[in-house]
Tab-separated table of C-alpha atoms in Angstrom:
chain	number	residue	atom	x	y	z
V	1	MET	CA	0.005	-0.229	0.077
V	2	ARG	CA	2.677	2.445	1.028
V	3	ARG	CA	4.353	1.611	-2.236
V	4	VAL	CA	1.501	2.504	-4.280
V	5	ARG	CA	1.006	5.750	-2.238
V	6	LEU	CA	4.588	6.737	-3.432
V	7	ARG	CA	4.142	5.973	-6.606
V	8	VAL	CA	1.164	8.198	-6.940
V	9	LEU	CA	2.672	11.040	-5.535
V	10	GLY	CA	5.608	10.611	-7.790
V	11	LEU	CA	3.382	10.482	-10.628
V	12	ALA	CA	1.861	13.913	-9.235
V	13	ALA	CA	5.083	15.143	-8.532
V	14	GLY	CA	5.797	14.333	-12.278
V	15	ALA	CA	3.027	16.467	-13.487
V	16	VAL	CA	3.606	19.362	-11.936
V	17	LEU	CA	7.248	19.399	-13.147
V	18	LEU	CA	5.766	19.028	-16.749
V	19	SER	CA	3.324	21.819	-16.597
V	20	ALA	CA	6.238	24.081	-14.536
V	21	PRO	CA	8.929	25.769	-15.723
V	22	PRO	CA	11.945	23.323	-16.680
V	23	PHE	CA	13.890	24.605	-13.648
V	24	ALA	CA	10.404	24.441	-11.439
V	25	GLY	CA	10.852	21.139	-10.190
V	26	LEU	CA	14.658	22.214	-9.063
V	27	ALA	CA	13.657	24.451	-7.476
V	28	PHE	CA	11.082	22.889	-5.646
V	29	ALA	CA	14.085	19.882	-4.675
V	30	GLN	CA	16.199	22.609	-3.327
V	31	THR	CA	13.792	24.319	-1.201
V	32	PRO	CA	14.374	23.590	2.788
V	33	MET	CA	11.691	22.497	4.880
V	34	ASP	CA	10.669	24.438	7.634
V	35	ASP	CA	9.736	21.276	10.100
V	36	PRO	CA	12.612	18.866	10.834
V	37	LEU	CA	11.981	15.157	9.403
V	38	ASP	CA	13.171	11.829	11.387
V	39	ALA	CA	15.455	9.275	9.679
V	40	ARG	CA	12.611	7.619	8.153
V	41	ASP	CA	10.880	10.662	6.422
V	42	ALA	CA	13.943	11.443	5.232
V	43	LYS	CA	14.534	8.401	3.285
V	44	ARG	CA	10.726	8.574	1.901
V	45	MET	CA	11.135	11.693	0.521
V	46	ASP	CA	14.354	10.793	-0.845
V	47	ARG	CA	12.589	8.002	-3.108
V	48	MET	CA	9.617	10.241	-3.752
V	49	GLU	CA	12.439	12.782	-5.266
V	50	LYS	CA	14.001	9.791	-7.220
V	51	VAL	CA	10.825	8.899	-8.222
V	52	VAL	CA	9.989	12.590	-9.655
V	53	ARG	CA	13.169	12.713	-11.546
V	54	GLU	CA	12.991	9.211	-13.164
V	55	LEU	CA	9.672	10.668	-14.404
V	56	ARG	CA	11.138	13.754	-15.644
V	57	ASP	CA	13.990	12.073	-17.327
V	58	ILE	CA	11.374	9.546	-19.299
V	59	VAL	CA	8.935	12.029	-19.882
V	60	PHE	CA	11.988	14.678	-21.387
V	61	HIS	CA	13.497	11.670	-23.236
V	62	ALA	CA	9.918	10.935	-24.959
V	63	GLN	CA	9.542	14.387	-25.758
V	64	LYS	CA	12.603	14.855	-27.623
V	65	THR	CA	12.680	11.010	-29.410
V	66	GLY	CA	8.888	10.834	-29.934
V	67	ALA	CA	8.688	7.003	-28.581
V	68	PRO	CA	6.392	5.361	-26.305
V	69	VAL	CA	7.080	6.013	-22.439
V	70	VAL	CA	7.491	2.272	-21.213
V	71	VAL	CA	7.759	2.646	-17.400
V	72	GLN	CA	10.732	0.002	-16.286
V	73	PRO	CA	10.195	-1.817	-13.092
V	74	ALA	CA	11.986	-1.104	-10.273
V	75	ASP	CA	15.637	-0.894	-9.525
V	76	THR	CA	15.416	-2.484	-6.170
V	77	ASP	CA	12.600	-4.994	-6.612
V	78	ALA	CA	14.960	-6.825	-10.042
V	79	ARG	CA	18.060	-6.835	-7.327
V	80	ILE	CA	15.870	-8.331	-4.714
V	81	ALA	CA	14.784	-10.789	-7.437
V	82	GLU	CA	18.325	-11.372	-8.629
V	83	GLN	CA	19.522	-12.333	-5.408
V	84	ALA	CA	16.519	-14.314	-4.330
V	85	SER	CA	17.623	-16.471	-7.256
V	86	LYS	CA	21.166	-16.320	-6.585
V	87	ILE	CA	20.201	-17.912	-2.956
V	88	THR	CA	18.096	-20.216	-4.735
V	89	ASP	CA	21.344	-21.478	-6.432
V	90	LEU	CA	23.471	-21.807	-3.758
V	91	GLU	CA	21.034	-23.796	-1.817
V	92	GLN	CA	20.777	-26.080	-4.703
V	93	THR	CA	24.446	-26.520	-5.191
V	94	LEU	CA	24.852	-26.857	-0.916
V	95	THR	CA	22.031	-29.747	-1.009
V	96	LYS	CA	24.407	-31.494	-3.955
V	97	LEU	CA	27.020	-31.143	-1.554
V	98	ASN	CA	25.385	-32.755	1.112
V	99	GLY	CA	24.531	-35.607	-0.717
V	100	THR	CA	28.277	-35.843	-2.171
V	101	LEU	CA	29.541	-35.683	1.075
V	102	GLU	CA	27.357	-38.196	3.018
V	103	ALA	CA	27.887	-40.591	0.119
V	104	ALA	CA	31.921	-39.799	0.365
V	105	THR	CA	31.315	-40.209	4.601
V	106	HIS	CA	29.683	-43.929	3.971
V	107	GLU	CA	32.346	-45.015	1.346
V	108	LEU	CA	35.118	-43.904	3.978
V	109	ASP	CA	33.059	-45.988	6.582
V	110	GLN	CA	32.940	-48.932	4.690
V	111	ALA	CA	36.642	-48.549	3.842
V	112	GLN	CA	37.641	-48.327	7.600
V	113	ARG	CA	35.494	-51.633	8.412
V	114	ASP	CA	37.525	-53.416	5.389
V	115	ASN	CA	40.352	-52.223	6.516
V	116	SER	CA	39.658	-53.419	10.079
V	117	ALA	CA	38.463	-56.715	9.099
V	118	LEU	CA	41.685	-57.107	6.841
V	119	LYS	CA	44.280	-56.275	10.129
V	120	ASN	CA	42.569	-58.941	11.813
V	121	GLN	CA	43.112	-61.459	9.315
V	122	LEU	CA	46.663	-60.553	8.804
V	123	LYS	CA	46.899	-61.053	12.753
V	124	ALA	CA	45.545	-64.219	13.042
V	125	LEU	CA	48.162	-65.634	9.850
V	126	SER	CA	50.903	-63.933	11.243
V	127	ASP	CA	49.980	-65.795	14.739
V	128	ARG	CA	49.878	-69.186	12.849
V	129	LEU	CA	52.937	-68.381	11.207
V	130	SER	CA	54.973	-67.868	14.487
V	131	ALA	CA	53.586	-71.135	16.110
V	132	ASP	CA	54.257	-72.409	12.990
V	133	GLU	CA	58.285	-71.207	13.193
V	134	GLN	CA	58.666	-71.829	16.844
V	135	LYS	CA	57.892	-75.540	16.241
V	136	MET	CA	60.033	-75.855	13.839
V	137	ALA	CA	62.671	-74.391	15.734
V	138	GLU	CA	62.208	-76.306	18.768
V	139	ALA	CA	62.227	-79.239	16.482
V	140	ALA	CA	65.430	-78.304	14.687
V	141	ALA	CA	67.458	-77.688	17.886
V	142	ALA	CA	67.716	-78.469	21.304
V	143	ALA	CA	67.591	-75.862	24.431
V	144	PRO	CA	70.763	-74.486	25.667
V	145	PRO	CA	71.291	-75.169	29.586
V	146	PRO	CA	70.404	-71.179	31.267
V	147	ALA	CA	72.451	-71.812	34.546
V	148	PRO	CA	75.953	-73.189	33.358
V	149	PRO	CA	78.031	-75.637	35.072
V	150	PRO	CA	81.403	-74.476	36.742
V	151	PRO	CA	84.841	-74.085	34.856
V	152	PRO	CA	86.972	-77.193	34.445
V	153	GLU	CA	90.950	-76.317	35.822
V	154	ALA	CA	92.638	-74.815	33.212
V	155	SER	CA	95.849	-77.070	32.674
V	156	PRO	CA	99.161	-75.823	33.071
V	157	GLN	CA	100.569	-74.119	29.721
V	158	PRO	CA	104.322	-74.366	28.801
V	159	ALA	CA	105.440	-71.085	27.994
V	160	ASP	CA	105.430	-71.005	24.291
V	161	ASN	CA	102.519	-71.954	23.928
V	162	LYS	CA	101.145	-68.955	25.978
V	163	ALA	CA	103.047	-66.900	23.790
V	164	ALA	CA	101.289	-68.376	20.990
V	165	ALA	CA	97.856	-68.228	22.489
V	166	ALA	CA	98.078	-64.658	23.356
V	167	ASP	CA	99.286	-64.020	19.910
V	168	ALA	CA	96.530	-65.888	17.805
V	169	PHE	CA	93.950	-63.751	20.516
V	170	ALA	CA	95.507	-60.389	19.652
V	171	LYS	CA	95.255	-61.244	16.134
V	172	ALA	CA	91.462	-62.661	16.829
V	173	ARG	CA	90.798	-59.683	18.353
V	174	GLN	CA	92.279	-56.697	16.229
V	175	LEU	CA	90.257	-58.404	12.893
V	176	MET	CA	87.263	-57.784	15.051
V	177	LEU	CA	88.334	-54.440	15.551
V	178	SER	CA	88.718	-53.678	12.114
V	179	GLY	CA	85.350	-55.128	11.224
V	180	ASP	CA	86.372	-58.596	9.393
V	181	TYR	CA	84.244	-60.016	10.915
V	182	ASP	CA	84.110	-63.506	8.791
V	183	ALA	CA	87.885	-63.131	9.676
V	184	ALA	CA	87.134	-62.672	13.248
V	185	GLU	CA	85.074	-65.753	13.591
V	186	GLY	CA	87.475	-68.118	12.305
V	187	ALA	CA	89.937	-66.940	14.430
V	188	PHE	CA	88.060	-66.963	17.439
V	189	SER	CA	86.970	-70.608	16.343
V	190	SER	CA	90.247	-71.649	15.644
V	191	TYR	CA	91.394	-70.335	19.085
V	192	VAL	CA	88.683	-72.275	21.165
V	193	THR	CA	89.848	-75.027	19.624
V	194	THR	CA	93.371	-74.946	19.435
V	195	TYR	CA	93.411	-73.595	22.744
V	196	PRO	CA	90.272	-74.501	24.813
V	197	ASP	CA	91.956	-74.389	28.395
V	198	THR	CA	93.935	-70.991	29.243
V	199	THR	CA	92.612	-68.397	30.842
V	200	LYS	CA	91.334	-66.411	27.789
V	201	THR	CA	89.300	-69.079	26.360
V	202	PRO	CA	86.411	-68.252	28.163
V	203	GLU	CA	86.827	-64.470	26.573
V	204	ALA	CA	87.379	-66.054	23.269
V	205	ARG	CA	84.364	-68.008	23.066
V	206	TYR	CA	82.365	-64.575	23.868
V	207	TRP	CA	83.818	-62.451	21.101
V	208	TRP	CA	83.239	-65.745	18.892
V	209	GLY	CA	79.544	-65.585	20.132
V	210	LYS	CA	79.578	-61.923	18.870
V	211	THR	CA	80.869	-62.684	15.640
V	212	LEU	CA	78.106	-65.574	15.208
V	213	MET	CA	75.500	-63.000	16.172
V	214	VAL	CA	76.486	-60.221	13.599
V	215	ARG	CA	75.987	-63.669	10.952
V	216	GLY	CA	72.995	-64.653	12.705
V	217	ASP	CA	73.817	-67.937	13.801
V	218	ASN	CA	71.911	-67.921	16.678
V	219	ILE	CA	72.513	-71.450	18.158
V	220	LYS	CA	76.023	-71.637	17.836
V	221	ALA	CA	76.194	-68.003	19.411
V	222	ALA	CA	74.013	-69.710	21.899
V	223	GLY	CA	76.417	-72.273	22.842
V	224	ALA	CA	79.620	-70.215	22.677
V	225	PHE	CA	78.145	-67.319	25.035
V	226	ILE	CA	77.294	-70.755	27.249
V	227	GLY	CA	80.648	-71.782	27.167
V	228	ALA	CA	82.186	-68.077	28.121
V	229	ILE	CA	79.840	-67.935	31.334
V	230	ARG	CA	80.203	-71.158	32.508
V	231	GLY	CA	80.878	-70.727	36.417
V	232	TRP	CA	79.902	-66.769	36.105
V	233	PRO	CA	83.333	-64.732	35.750
V	234	GLN	CA	83.814	-61.678	37.566
V	235	THR	CA	84.710	-59.889	34.380
V	236	ALA	CA	83.667	-56.801	32.521
V	237	TRP	CA	82.538	-58.813	29.525
V	238	ALA	CA	80.632	-61.292	31.613
V	239	PRO	CA	77.458	-59.123	32.319
V	240	ASP	CA	77.198	-58.361	28.478
V	241	ALA	CA	77.649	-62.061	27.523
V	242	VAL	CA	74.745	-63.209	29.700
V	243	VAL	CA	72.329	-60.073	27.567
V	244	GLU	CA	73.949	-61.724	24.222
V	245	LEU	CA	73.064	-65.286	25.364
V	246	SER	CA	69.573	-63.839	26.025
V	247	ARG	CA	69.344	-62.408	22.735
V	248	ALA	CA	70.111	-65.637	21.135
V	249	LEU	CA	67.866	-67.588	22.793
V	250	VAL	CA	65.293	-65.368	21.465
V	251	GLY	CA	66.576	-65.703	18.767
V	252	VAL	CA	65.805	-69.887	18.799
V	253	LYS	CA	62.461	-69.142	19.662
V	254	LYS	CA	63.278	-69.829	22.981
V	255	PRO	CA	61.650	-67.060	24.874
V	256	ALA	CA	60.986	-69.011	28.718
V	257	ASP	CA	65.324	-69.962	28.631
V	258	ALA	CA	65.953	-66.067	28.236
V	259	CYS	CA	63.791	-64.879	30.801
V	260	GLU	CA	65.496	-67.473	33.206
V	261	THR	CA	69.110	-66.116	31.808
V	262	LEU	CA	67.726	-62.539	32.399
V	263	ALA	CA	67.145	-63.377	36.036
V	264	GLU	CA	70.522	-64.701	36.647
V	265	LEU	CA	72.080	-61.754	35.323
V	266	LYS	CA	70.471	-59.414	37.921
V	267	ARG	CA	71.284	-61.923	40.954
V	268	ARG	CA	74.746	-62.926	39.554
V	269	TYR	CA	75.559	-59.490	38.336
V	270	PRO	CA	73.761	-56.452	40.357
V	271	LYS	CA	76.800	-53.892	39.605
V	272	ALA	CA	76.223	-54.054	35.919
V	273	PRO	CA	76.726	-51.126	33.389
V	274	ALA	CA	73.536	-48.906	32.460
V	275	ALA	CA	74.447	-49.584	29.231
V	276	VAL	CA	74.078	-53.540	29.826
V	277	THR	CA	70.959	-53.282	31.954
V	278	THR	CA	69.302	-51.064	29.626
V	279	ARG	CA	69.803	-53.528	26.908
V	280	ALA	CA	68.771	-56.564	29.328
V	281	ALA	CA	65.486	-54.692	29.521
V	282	ALA	CA	64.728	-54.175	25.453
V	283	VAL	CA	65.493	-58.002	25.491
V	284	ARG	CA	63.321	-58.904	28.468
V	285	ALA	CA	60.576	-56.754	26.754
V	286	GLN	CA	61.304	-58.819	23.060
V	287	ALA	CA	60.903	-62.350	25.090
V	288	LYS	CA	58.008	-60.938	26.951
V	289	CYS	CA	58.965	-61.980	30.419
V	290	ALA	CA	56.663	-61.349	33.284
């Protein structure tokens, strides 16, 4: 209703402008009003003046060109209609995006379920394979005893024999320090065979076991370490030999024996270096000791 009144007022004002001199409308628009207007009345007056100017331009244009007067729809209504159309398009786009997102979410949930089922199948297969490997290892090798018996008394060695033994041990140790583990393994093995009863024989067995562990021969390495710690010698390398024996036992699928050996480490060598106890804890976790 308000728009109709404004348009009527606009048409009336336009008629007045047509009958008056060309500058009469301009004089009217520029004449200040005595009464103050609030913000709403000022906006209404602005719209009325705009309509009057538009009507005047249309009539003047028609007078000059002789073309029929065509009243275009209000610019505000056209913009509102345009924005409404854009909003409708946006709503349709959002609806499509929501549908696509729901489909992708469903596919992701399905993929996660499939992945979980596949993990369970792989775990079951891995458990079966581990059980089969353990049975094969138990059938292939006997379990070494965790607690070695006391060492035999070393027989006296001639002076020249002692010198040859010392020289052979030094050469084998140098080969290992240089990184030639294959040659060091042969040298320590030869030393143990040639000099089975010297004071250096237990240590030679220890280093021999180290070279065997590098090659992955856990069964022979376990035997070498057992010979090295027989009698639980109080030497600097003995605690590490116990840890290495435990590692070899884990390698041949004997975790229970490894746990027993690690228990003896704490009892036999309570002052073992921190580096050795740290490695022992790692082996204990690997063997799943209680």
